[in-house]
CSV table of C-alpha atoms in Angstrom, one decimal:
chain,number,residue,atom,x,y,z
A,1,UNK,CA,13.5,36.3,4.8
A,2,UNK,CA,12.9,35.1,8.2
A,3,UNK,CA,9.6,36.9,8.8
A,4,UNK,CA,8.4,34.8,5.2
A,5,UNK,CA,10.0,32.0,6.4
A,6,UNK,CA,8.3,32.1,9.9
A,7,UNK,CA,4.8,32.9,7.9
A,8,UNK,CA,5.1,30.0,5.8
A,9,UNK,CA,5.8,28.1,8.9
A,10,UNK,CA,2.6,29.8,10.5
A,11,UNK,CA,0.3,28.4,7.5
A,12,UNK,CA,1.1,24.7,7.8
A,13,UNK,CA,0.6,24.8,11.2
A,14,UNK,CA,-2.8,26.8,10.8
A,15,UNK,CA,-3.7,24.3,7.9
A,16,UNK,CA,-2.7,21.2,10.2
A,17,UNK,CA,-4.9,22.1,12.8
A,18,UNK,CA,-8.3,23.0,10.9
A,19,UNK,CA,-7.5,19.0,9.4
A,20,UNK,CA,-6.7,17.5,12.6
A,21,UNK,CA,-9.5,19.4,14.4
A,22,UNK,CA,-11.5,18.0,12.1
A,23,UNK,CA,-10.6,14.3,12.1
A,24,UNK,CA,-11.0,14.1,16.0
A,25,UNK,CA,-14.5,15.7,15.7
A,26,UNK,CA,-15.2,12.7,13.9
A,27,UNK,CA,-13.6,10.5,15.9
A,28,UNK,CA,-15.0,12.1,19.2
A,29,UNK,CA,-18.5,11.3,17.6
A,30,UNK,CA,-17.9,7.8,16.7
A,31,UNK,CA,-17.1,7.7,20.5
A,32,UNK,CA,-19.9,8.9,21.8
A,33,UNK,CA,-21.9,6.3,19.1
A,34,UNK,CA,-20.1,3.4,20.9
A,35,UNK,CA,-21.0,4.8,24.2
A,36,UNK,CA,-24.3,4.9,23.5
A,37,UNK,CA,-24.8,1.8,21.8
A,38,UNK,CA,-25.3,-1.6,23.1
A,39,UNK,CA,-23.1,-4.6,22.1
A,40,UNK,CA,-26.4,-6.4,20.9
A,41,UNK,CA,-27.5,-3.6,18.7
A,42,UNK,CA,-23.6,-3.6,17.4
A,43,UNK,CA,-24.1,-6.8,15.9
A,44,UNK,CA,-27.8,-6.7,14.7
A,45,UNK,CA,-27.0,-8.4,11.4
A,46,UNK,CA,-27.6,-6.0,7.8
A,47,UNK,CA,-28.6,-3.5,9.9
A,48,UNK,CA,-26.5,-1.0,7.7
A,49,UNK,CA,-27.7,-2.3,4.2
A,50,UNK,CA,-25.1,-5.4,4.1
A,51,UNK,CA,-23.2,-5.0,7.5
A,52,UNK,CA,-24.0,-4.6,10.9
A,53,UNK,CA,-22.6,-1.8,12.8
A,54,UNK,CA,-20.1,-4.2,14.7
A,55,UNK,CA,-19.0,-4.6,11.2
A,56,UNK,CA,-18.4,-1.3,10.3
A,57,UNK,CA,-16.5,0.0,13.6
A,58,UNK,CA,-14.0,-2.9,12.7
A,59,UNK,CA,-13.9,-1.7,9.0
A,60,UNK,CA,-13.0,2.0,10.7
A,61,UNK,CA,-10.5,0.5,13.2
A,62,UNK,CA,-8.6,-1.4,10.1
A,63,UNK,CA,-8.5,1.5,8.3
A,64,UNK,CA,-7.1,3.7,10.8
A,65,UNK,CA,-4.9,1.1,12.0
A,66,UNK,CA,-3.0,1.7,8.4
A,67,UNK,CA,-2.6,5.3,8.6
A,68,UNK,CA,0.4,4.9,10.0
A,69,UNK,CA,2.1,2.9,7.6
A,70,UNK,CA,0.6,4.8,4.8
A,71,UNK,CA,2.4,8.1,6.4
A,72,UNK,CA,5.4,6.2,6.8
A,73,UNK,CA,5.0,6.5,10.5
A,74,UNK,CA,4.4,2.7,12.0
A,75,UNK,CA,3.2,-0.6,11.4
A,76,UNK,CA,-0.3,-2.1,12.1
A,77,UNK,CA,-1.1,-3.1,14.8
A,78,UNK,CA,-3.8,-5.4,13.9
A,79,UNK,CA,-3.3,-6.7,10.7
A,80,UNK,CA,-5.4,-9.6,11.4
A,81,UNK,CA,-8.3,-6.9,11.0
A,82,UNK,CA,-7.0,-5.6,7.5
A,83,UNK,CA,-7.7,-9.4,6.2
A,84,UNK,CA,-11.3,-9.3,7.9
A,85,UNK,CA,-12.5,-5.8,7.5
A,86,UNK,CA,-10.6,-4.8,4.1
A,87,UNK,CA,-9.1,-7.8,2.1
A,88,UNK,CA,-12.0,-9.4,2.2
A,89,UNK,CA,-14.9,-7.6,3.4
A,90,UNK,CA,-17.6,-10.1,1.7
A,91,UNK,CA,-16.4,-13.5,3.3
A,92,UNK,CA,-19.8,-13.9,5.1
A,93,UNK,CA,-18.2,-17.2,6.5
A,94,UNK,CA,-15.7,-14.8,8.0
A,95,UNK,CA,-15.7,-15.3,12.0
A,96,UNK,CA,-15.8,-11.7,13.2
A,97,UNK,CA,-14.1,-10.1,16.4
A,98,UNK,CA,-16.2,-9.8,19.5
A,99,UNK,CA,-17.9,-6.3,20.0
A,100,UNK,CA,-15.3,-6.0,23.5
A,101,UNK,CA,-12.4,-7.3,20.9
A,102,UNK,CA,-13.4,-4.4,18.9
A,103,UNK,CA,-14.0,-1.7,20.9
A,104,UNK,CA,-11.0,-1.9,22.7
A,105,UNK,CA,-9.3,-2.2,19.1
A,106,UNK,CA,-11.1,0.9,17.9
A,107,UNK,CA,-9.5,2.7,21.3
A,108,UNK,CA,-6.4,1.5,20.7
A,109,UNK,CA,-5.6,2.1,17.0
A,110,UNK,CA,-7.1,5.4,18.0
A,111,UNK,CA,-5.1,6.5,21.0
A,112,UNK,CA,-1.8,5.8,19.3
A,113,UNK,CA,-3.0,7.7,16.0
A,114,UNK,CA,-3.8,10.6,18.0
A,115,UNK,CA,-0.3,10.2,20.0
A,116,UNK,CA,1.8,10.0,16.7
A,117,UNK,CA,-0.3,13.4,15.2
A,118,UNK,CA,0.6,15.2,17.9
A,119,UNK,CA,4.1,14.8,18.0
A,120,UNK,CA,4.5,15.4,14.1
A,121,UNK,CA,5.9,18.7,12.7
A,122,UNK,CA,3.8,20.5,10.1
A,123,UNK,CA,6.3,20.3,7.7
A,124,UNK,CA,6.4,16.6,7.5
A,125,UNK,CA,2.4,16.3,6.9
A,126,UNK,CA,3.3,18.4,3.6
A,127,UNK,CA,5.9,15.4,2.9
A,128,UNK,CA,4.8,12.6,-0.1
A,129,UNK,CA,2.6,9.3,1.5
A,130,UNK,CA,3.9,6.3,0.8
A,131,UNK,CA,1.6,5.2,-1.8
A,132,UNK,CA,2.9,7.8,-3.9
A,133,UNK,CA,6.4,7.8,-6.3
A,134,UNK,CA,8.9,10.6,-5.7
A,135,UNK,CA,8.4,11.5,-9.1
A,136,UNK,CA,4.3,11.7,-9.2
A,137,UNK,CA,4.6,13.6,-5.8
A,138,UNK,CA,7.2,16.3,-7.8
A,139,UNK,CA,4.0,16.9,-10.0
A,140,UNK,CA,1.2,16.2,-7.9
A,141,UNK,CA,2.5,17.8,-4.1
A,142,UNK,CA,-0.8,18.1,-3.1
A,143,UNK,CA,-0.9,14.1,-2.8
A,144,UNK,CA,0.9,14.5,0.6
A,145,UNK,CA,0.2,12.7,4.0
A,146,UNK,CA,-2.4,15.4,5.0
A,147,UNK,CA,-4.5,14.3,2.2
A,148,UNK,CA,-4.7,10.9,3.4
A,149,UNK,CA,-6.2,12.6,7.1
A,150,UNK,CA,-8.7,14.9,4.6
A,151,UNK,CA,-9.9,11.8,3.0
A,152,UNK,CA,-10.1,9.8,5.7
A,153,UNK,CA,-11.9,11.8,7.9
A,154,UNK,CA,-14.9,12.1,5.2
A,155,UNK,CA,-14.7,8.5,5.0
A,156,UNK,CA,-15.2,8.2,8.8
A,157,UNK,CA,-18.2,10.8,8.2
A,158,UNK,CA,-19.6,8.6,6.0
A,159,UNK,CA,-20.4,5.7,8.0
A,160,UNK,CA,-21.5,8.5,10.7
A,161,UNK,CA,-24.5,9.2,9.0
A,162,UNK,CA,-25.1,5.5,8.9
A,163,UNK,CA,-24.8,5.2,12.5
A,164,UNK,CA,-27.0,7.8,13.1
A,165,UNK,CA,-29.5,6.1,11.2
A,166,UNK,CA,-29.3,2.7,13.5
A,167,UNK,CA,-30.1,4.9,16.8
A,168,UNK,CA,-32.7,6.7,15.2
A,169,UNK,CA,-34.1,3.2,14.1
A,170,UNK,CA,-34.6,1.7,17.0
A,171,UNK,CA,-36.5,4.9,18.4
A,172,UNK,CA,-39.2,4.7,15.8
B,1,UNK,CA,12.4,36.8,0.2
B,2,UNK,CA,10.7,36.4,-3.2
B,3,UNK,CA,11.4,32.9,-3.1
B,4,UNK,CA,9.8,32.6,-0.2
B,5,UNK,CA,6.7,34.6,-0.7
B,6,UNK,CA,6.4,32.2,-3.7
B,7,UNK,CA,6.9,29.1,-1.6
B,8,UNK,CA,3.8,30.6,0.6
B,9,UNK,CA,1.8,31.2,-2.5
B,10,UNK,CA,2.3,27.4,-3.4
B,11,UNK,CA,1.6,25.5,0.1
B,12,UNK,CA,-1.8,28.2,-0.5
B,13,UNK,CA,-2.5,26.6,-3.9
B,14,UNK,CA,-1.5,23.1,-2.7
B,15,UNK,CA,-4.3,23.1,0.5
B,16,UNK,CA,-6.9,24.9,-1.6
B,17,UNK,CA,-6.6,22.1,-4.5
B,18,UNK,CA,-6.6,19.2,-2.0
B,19,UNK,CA,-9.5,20.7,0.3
B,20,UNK,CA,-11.8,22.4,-3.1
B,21,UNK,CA,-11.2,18.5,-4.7
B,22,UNK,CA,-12.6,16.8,-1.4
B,23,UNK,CA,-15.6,19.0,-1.8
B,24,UNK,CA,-15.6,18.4,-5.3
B,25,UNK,CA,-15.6,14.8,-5.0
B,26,UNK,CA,-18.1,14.2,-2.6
B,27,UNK,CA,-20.9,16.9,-5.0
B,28,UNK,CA,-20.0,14.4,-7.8
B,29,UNK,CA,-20.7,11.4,-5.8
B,30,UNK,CA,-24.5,13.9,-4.7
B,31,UNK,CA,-24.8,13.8,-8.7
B,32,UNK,CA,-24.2,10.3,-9.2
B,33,UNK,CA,-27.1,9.2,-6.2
B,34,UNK,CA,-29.2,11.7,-7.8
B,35,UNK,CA,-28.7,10.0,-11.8
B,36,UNK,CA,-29.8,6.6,-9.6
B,37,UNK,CA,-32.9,7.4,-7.9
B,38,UNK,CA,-36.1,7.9,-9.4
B,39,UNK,CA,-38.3,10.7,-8.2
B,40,UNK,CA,-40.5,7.9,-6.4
B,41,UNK,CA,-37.6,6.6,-4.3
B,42,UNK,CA,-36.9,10.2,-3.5
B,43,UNK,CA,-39.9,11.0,-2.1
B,44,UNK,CA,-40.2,7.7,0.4
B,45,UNK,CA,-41.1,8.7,3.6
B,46,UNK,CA,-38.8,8.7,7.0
B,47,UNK,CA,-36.5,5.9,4.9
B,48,UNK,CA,-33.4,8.0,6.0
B,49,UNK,CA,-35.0,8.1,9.9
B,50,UNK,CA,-36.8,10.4,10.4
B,51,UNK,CA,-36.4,12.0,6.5
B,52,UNK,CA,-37.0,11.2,3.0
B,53,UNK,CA,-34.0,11.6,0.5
B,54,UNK,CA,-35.8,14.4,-1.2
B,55,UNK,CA,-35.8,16.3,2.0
B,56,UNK,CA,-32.0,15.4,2.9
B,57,UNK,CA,-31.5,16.6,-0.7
B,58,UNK,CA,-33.4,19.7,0.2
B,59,UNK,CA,-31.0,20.1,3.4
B,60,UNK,CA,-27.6,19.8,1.6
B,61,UNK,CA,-29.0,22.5,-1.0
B,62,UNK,CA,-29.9,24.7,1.4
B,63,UNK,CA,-26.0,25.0,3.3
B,64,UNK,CA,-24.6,25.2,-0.2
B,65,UNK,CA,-26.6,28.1,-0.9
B,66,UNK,CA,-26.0,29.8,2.7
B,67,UNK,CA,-22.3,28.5,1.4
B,68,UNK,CA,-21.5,32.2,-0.5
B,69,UNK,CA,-23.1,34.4,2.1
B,70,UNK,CA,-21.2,32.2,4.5
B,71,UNK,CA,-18.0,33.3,3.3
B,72,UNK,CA,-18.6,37.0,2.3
B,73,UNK,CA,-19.1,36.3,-1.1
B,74,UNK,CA,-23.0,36.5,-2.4
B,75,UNK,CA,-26.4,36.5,-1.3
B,76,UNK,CA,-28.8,33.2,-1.3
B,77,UNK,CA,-30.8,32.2,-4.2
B,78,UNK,CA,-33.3,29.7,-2.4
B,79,UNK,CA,-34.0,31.9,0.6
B,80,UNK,CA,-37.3,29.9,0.7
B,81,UNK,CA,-35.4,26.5,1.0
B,82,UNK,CA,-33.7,28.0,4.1
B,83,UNK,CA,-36.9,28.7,5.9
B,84,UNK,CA,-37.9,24.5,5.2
B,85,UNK,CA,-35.0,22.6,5.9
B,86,UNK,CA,-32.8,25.0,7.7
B,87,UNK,CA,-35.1,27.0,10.1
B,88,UNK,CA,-37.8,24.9,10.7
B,89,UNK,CA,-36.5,21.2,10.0
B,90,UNK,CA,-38.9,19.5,11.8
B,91,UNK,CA,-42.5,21.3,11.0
B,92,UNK,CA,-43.8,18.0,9.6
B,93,UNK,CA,-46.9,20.2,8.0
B,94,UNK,CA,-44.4,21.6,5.9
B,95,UNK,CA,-44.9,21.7,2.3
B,96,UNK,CA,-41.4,20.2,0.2
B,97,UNK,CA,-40.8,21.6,-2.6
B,98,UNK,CA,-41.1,18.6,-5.5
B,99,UNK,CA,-38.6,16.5,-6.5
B,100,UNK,CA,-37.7,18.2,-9.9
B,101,UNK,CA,-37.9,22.0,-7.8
B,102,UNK,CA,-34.9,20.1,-5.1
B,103,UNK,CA,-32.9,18.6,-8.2
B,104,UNK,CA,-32.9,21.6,-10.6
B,105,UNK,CA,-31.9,23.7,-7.2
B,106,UNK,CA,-28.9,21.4,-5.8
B,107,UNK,CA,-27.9,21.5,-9.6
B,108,UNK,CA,-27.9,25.7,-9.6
B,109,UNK,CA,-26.5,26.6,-6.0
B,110,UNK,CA,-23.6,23.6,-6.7
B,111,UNK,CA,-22.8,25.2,-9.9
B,112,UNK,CA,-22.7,28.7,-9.0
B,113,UNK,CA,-20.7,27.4,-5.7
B,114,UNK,CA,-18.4,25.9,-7.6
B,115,UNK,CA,-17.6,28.2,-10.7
B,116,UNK,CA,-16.9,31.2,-7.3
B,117,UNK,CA,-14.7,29.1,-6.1
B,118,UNK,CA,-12.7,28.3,-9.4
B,119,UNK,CA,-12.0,32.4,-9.2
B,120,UNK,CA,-11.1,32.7,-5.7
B,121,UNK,CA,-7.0,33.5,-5.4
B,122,UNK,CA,-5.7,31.1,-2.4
B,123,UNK,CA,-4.5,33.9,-0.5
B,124,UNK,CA,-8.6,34.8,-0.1
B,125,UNK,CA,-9.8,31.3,1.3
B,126,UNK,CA,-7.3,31.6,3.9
B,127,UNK,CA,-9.2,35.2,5.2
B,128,UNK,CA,-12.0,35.0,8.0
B,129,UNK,CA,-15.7,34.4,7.1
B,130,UNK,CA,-18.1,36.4,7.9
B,131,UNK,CA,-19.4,33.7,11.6
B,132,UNK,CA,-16.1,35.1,13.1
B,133,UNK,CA,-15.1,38.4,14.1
B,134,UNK,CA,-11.8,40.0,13.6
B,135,UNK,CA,-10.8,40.0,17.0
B,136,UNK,CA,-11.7,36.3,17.0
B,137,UNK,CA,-10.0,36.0,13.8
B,138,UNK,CA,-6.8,37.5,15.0
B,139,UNK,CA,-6.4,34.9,18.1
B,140,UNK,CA,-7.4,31.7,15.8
B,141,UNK,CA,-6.9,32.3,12.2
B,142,UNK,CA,-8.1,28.8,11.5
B,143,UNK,CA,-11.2,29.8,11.5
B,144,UNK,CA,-10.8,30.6,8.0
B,145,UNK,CA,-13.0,30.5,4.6
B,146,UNK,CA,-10.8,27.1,3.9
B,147,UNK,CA,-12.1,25.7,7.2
B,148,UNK,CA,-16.0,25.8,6.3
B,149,UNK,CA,-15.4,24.1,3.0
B,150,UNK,CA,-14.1,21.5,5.6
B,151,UNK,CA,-16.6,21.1,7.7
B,152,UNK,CA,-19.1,21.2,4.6
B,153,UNK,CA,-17.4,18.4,3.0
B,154,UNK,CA,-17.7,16.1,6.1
B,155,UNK,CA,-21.5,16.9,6.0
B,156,UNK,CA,-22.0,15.8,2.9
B,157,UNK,CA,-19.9,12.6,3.6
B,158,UNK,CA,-22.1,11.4,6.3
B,159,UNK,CA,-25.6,12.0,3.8
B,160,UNK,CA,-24.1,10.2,1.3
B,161,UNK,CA,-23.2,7.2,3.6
B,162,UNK,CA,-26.8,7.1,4.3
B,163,UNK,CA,-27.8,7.5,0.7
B,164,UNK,CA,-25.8,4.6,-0.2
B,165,UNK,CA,-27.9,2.3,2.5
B,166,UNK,CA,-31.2,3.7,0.7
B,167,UNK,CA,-30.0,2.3,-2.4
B,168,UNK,CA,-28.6,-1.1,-1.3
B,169,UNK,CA,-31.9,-1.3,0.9
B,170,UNK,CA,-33.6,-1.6,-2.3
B,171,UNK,CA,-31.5,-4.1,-3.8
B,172,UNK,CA,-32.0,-6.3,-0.5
C-alpha cells in the first residue's frame, strides 16, 4: 500500500513539473522579449493586427494576475488591469498604463505566481478550480487547477509568436 | 493496494485527457485557419516575417510527422517535408511543395497522429521517448512521451497567434 501510495505521489509531482517547466519557459521568453524591446516599439500602435505589443504584455499581466484567484490561492493584485486589458479590451478611448507601469506589473504578478507554485503540493494542483461546481468536477476531474496552467501557458505561447513577429519586423 | 493501483491508473487517464485535449484543441483551431485562407493568402510571401503561411503550415506538418518516430511509435510519411522545413529552413531556393500538397499532408500526419494516440494506454505516454536514454530517463522521468505532446502543443500556440494577425491584417 505504501509503495502505491508513494508512486502515486511520485506521478503528480512528475506531472507538476513537465506543466510548470513548461509555463516558465514561456514566461522566461516573454522576459527576454521585454528585454530586448524598446518602450517605443512597445507601444507602436496596431502593430499586432489591432493592439500594440504594450497592449498585449498588459493583456498577459491581467491574466496572470487572476490565476491566483481562479486556483483559489489569492486576490489580484491589479484589478484595475482586468477592467483595461479583459473587461473591455476594445475601449480604444481607454487611457493605457505606461510601458514602466507595465513592465514592472508584468514582474510582479509574475514573481508572486511563481512564489505561490512553488510552495503548492502536487496534490492540491489535482484539486477542482474555482470556476468549476463540486458536482461537474466529480464528473469531469480533469477540470482541475493544473488545467488552468496547461491552458494558460498556450495562451502565453500564443501571443509569443506574435512577438516574434514585431522584432523580426523591424529587421526587415 | 488495488485501490490504489486504480487511483494511479486514473490521475494517468486524467493528465493524458487534459494534455491529448490541449493538443487537440489547438489542431482544430490549425483546421479552422486553414477552412479561412484561400490558397492565395497562403502563399503571400515573408507575411509571417520572414515566412509565408504555407511554409509555417509546411513546418507544423513536418514535427507532427517526426511526432510518431519521436515517441517510438512509427516511421515518417513526409520524409521529404523534413528535408524543406526542418533541415534546411532557410534555403530560400527551395522549392515548397503547393498549397493543396501542404493541406492534404497536415490533414494525413494529424489524422494518423491523432487516431495513435486514441490507442495509446496512459500507462505508455508516461514511458521515455526515444531523445532520451534510459539512464537519463531513470534520473528525470519527466522527460516522458506526455511531455513532448507538451511542448508540441505550445508550438502550435505561438503559429496560430501569428496566423490570427495574418487574417485580421487583411481585414485592416
Amino acid at each position: 500500500m505504501t509503495v502505491s501510495v508513494e508512486k502515486k505521489k511520485d506521478d503528480r509531482a512528475i506531472v507538476v513539473k513537465m506543466v510548470l517547466d513548461s509555463w516558465k519557459t514561456q514566461n522566461a521568453r516573454i522576459d527576454k522579449f521585454l528585454a530586448e524591446v524598446s518602450d517605443e516599439q512597445l507601444a507602436w500602435p496596431a502593430v499586432l493586427g489591432r493592439n500594440s505589443a504594450l497592449y498585449v504584455i498588459g493583456h498577459l499581466t491581467a491574466v496572470t494576475d487572476g490565476l491566483l484567484p481562479i486556483l483559489g490561492w489569492g486576490i489580484r493584485k491589479y484589478p484595475d488591469l482586468e477592467e483595461v486589458f479583459i473587461t473591455n479590451p476594445f475601449d480604444i478611448k481607454a487611457t493605457l498604463p505606461t510601458a514602466a507601469d507595465v513592465r514592472q506589473a508584468w514582474r510582479r504578478v509574475n514573481g508572486i505566481a511563481e512564489q505561490k507554485f512553488g510552495e503548492v503540493s502536487p496534490e492540491e494542483w489535482f484539486e477542482r478550480h474555482t470556476s468549476v461546481t463540486e458536482e461537474d468536477f466529480e464528473k469531469e476531474p480533469h477540470r482541475n487547477r493544473l488545467n488552468v496552467i496547461i491552458n494558460r501557458t498556450n495562451h502565453q505561447s500564443y501571443h509569443l509568436g506574435q512577438f516574434a513577429l514585431l522584432l523580426k519586423k523591424e529587421e526587415n
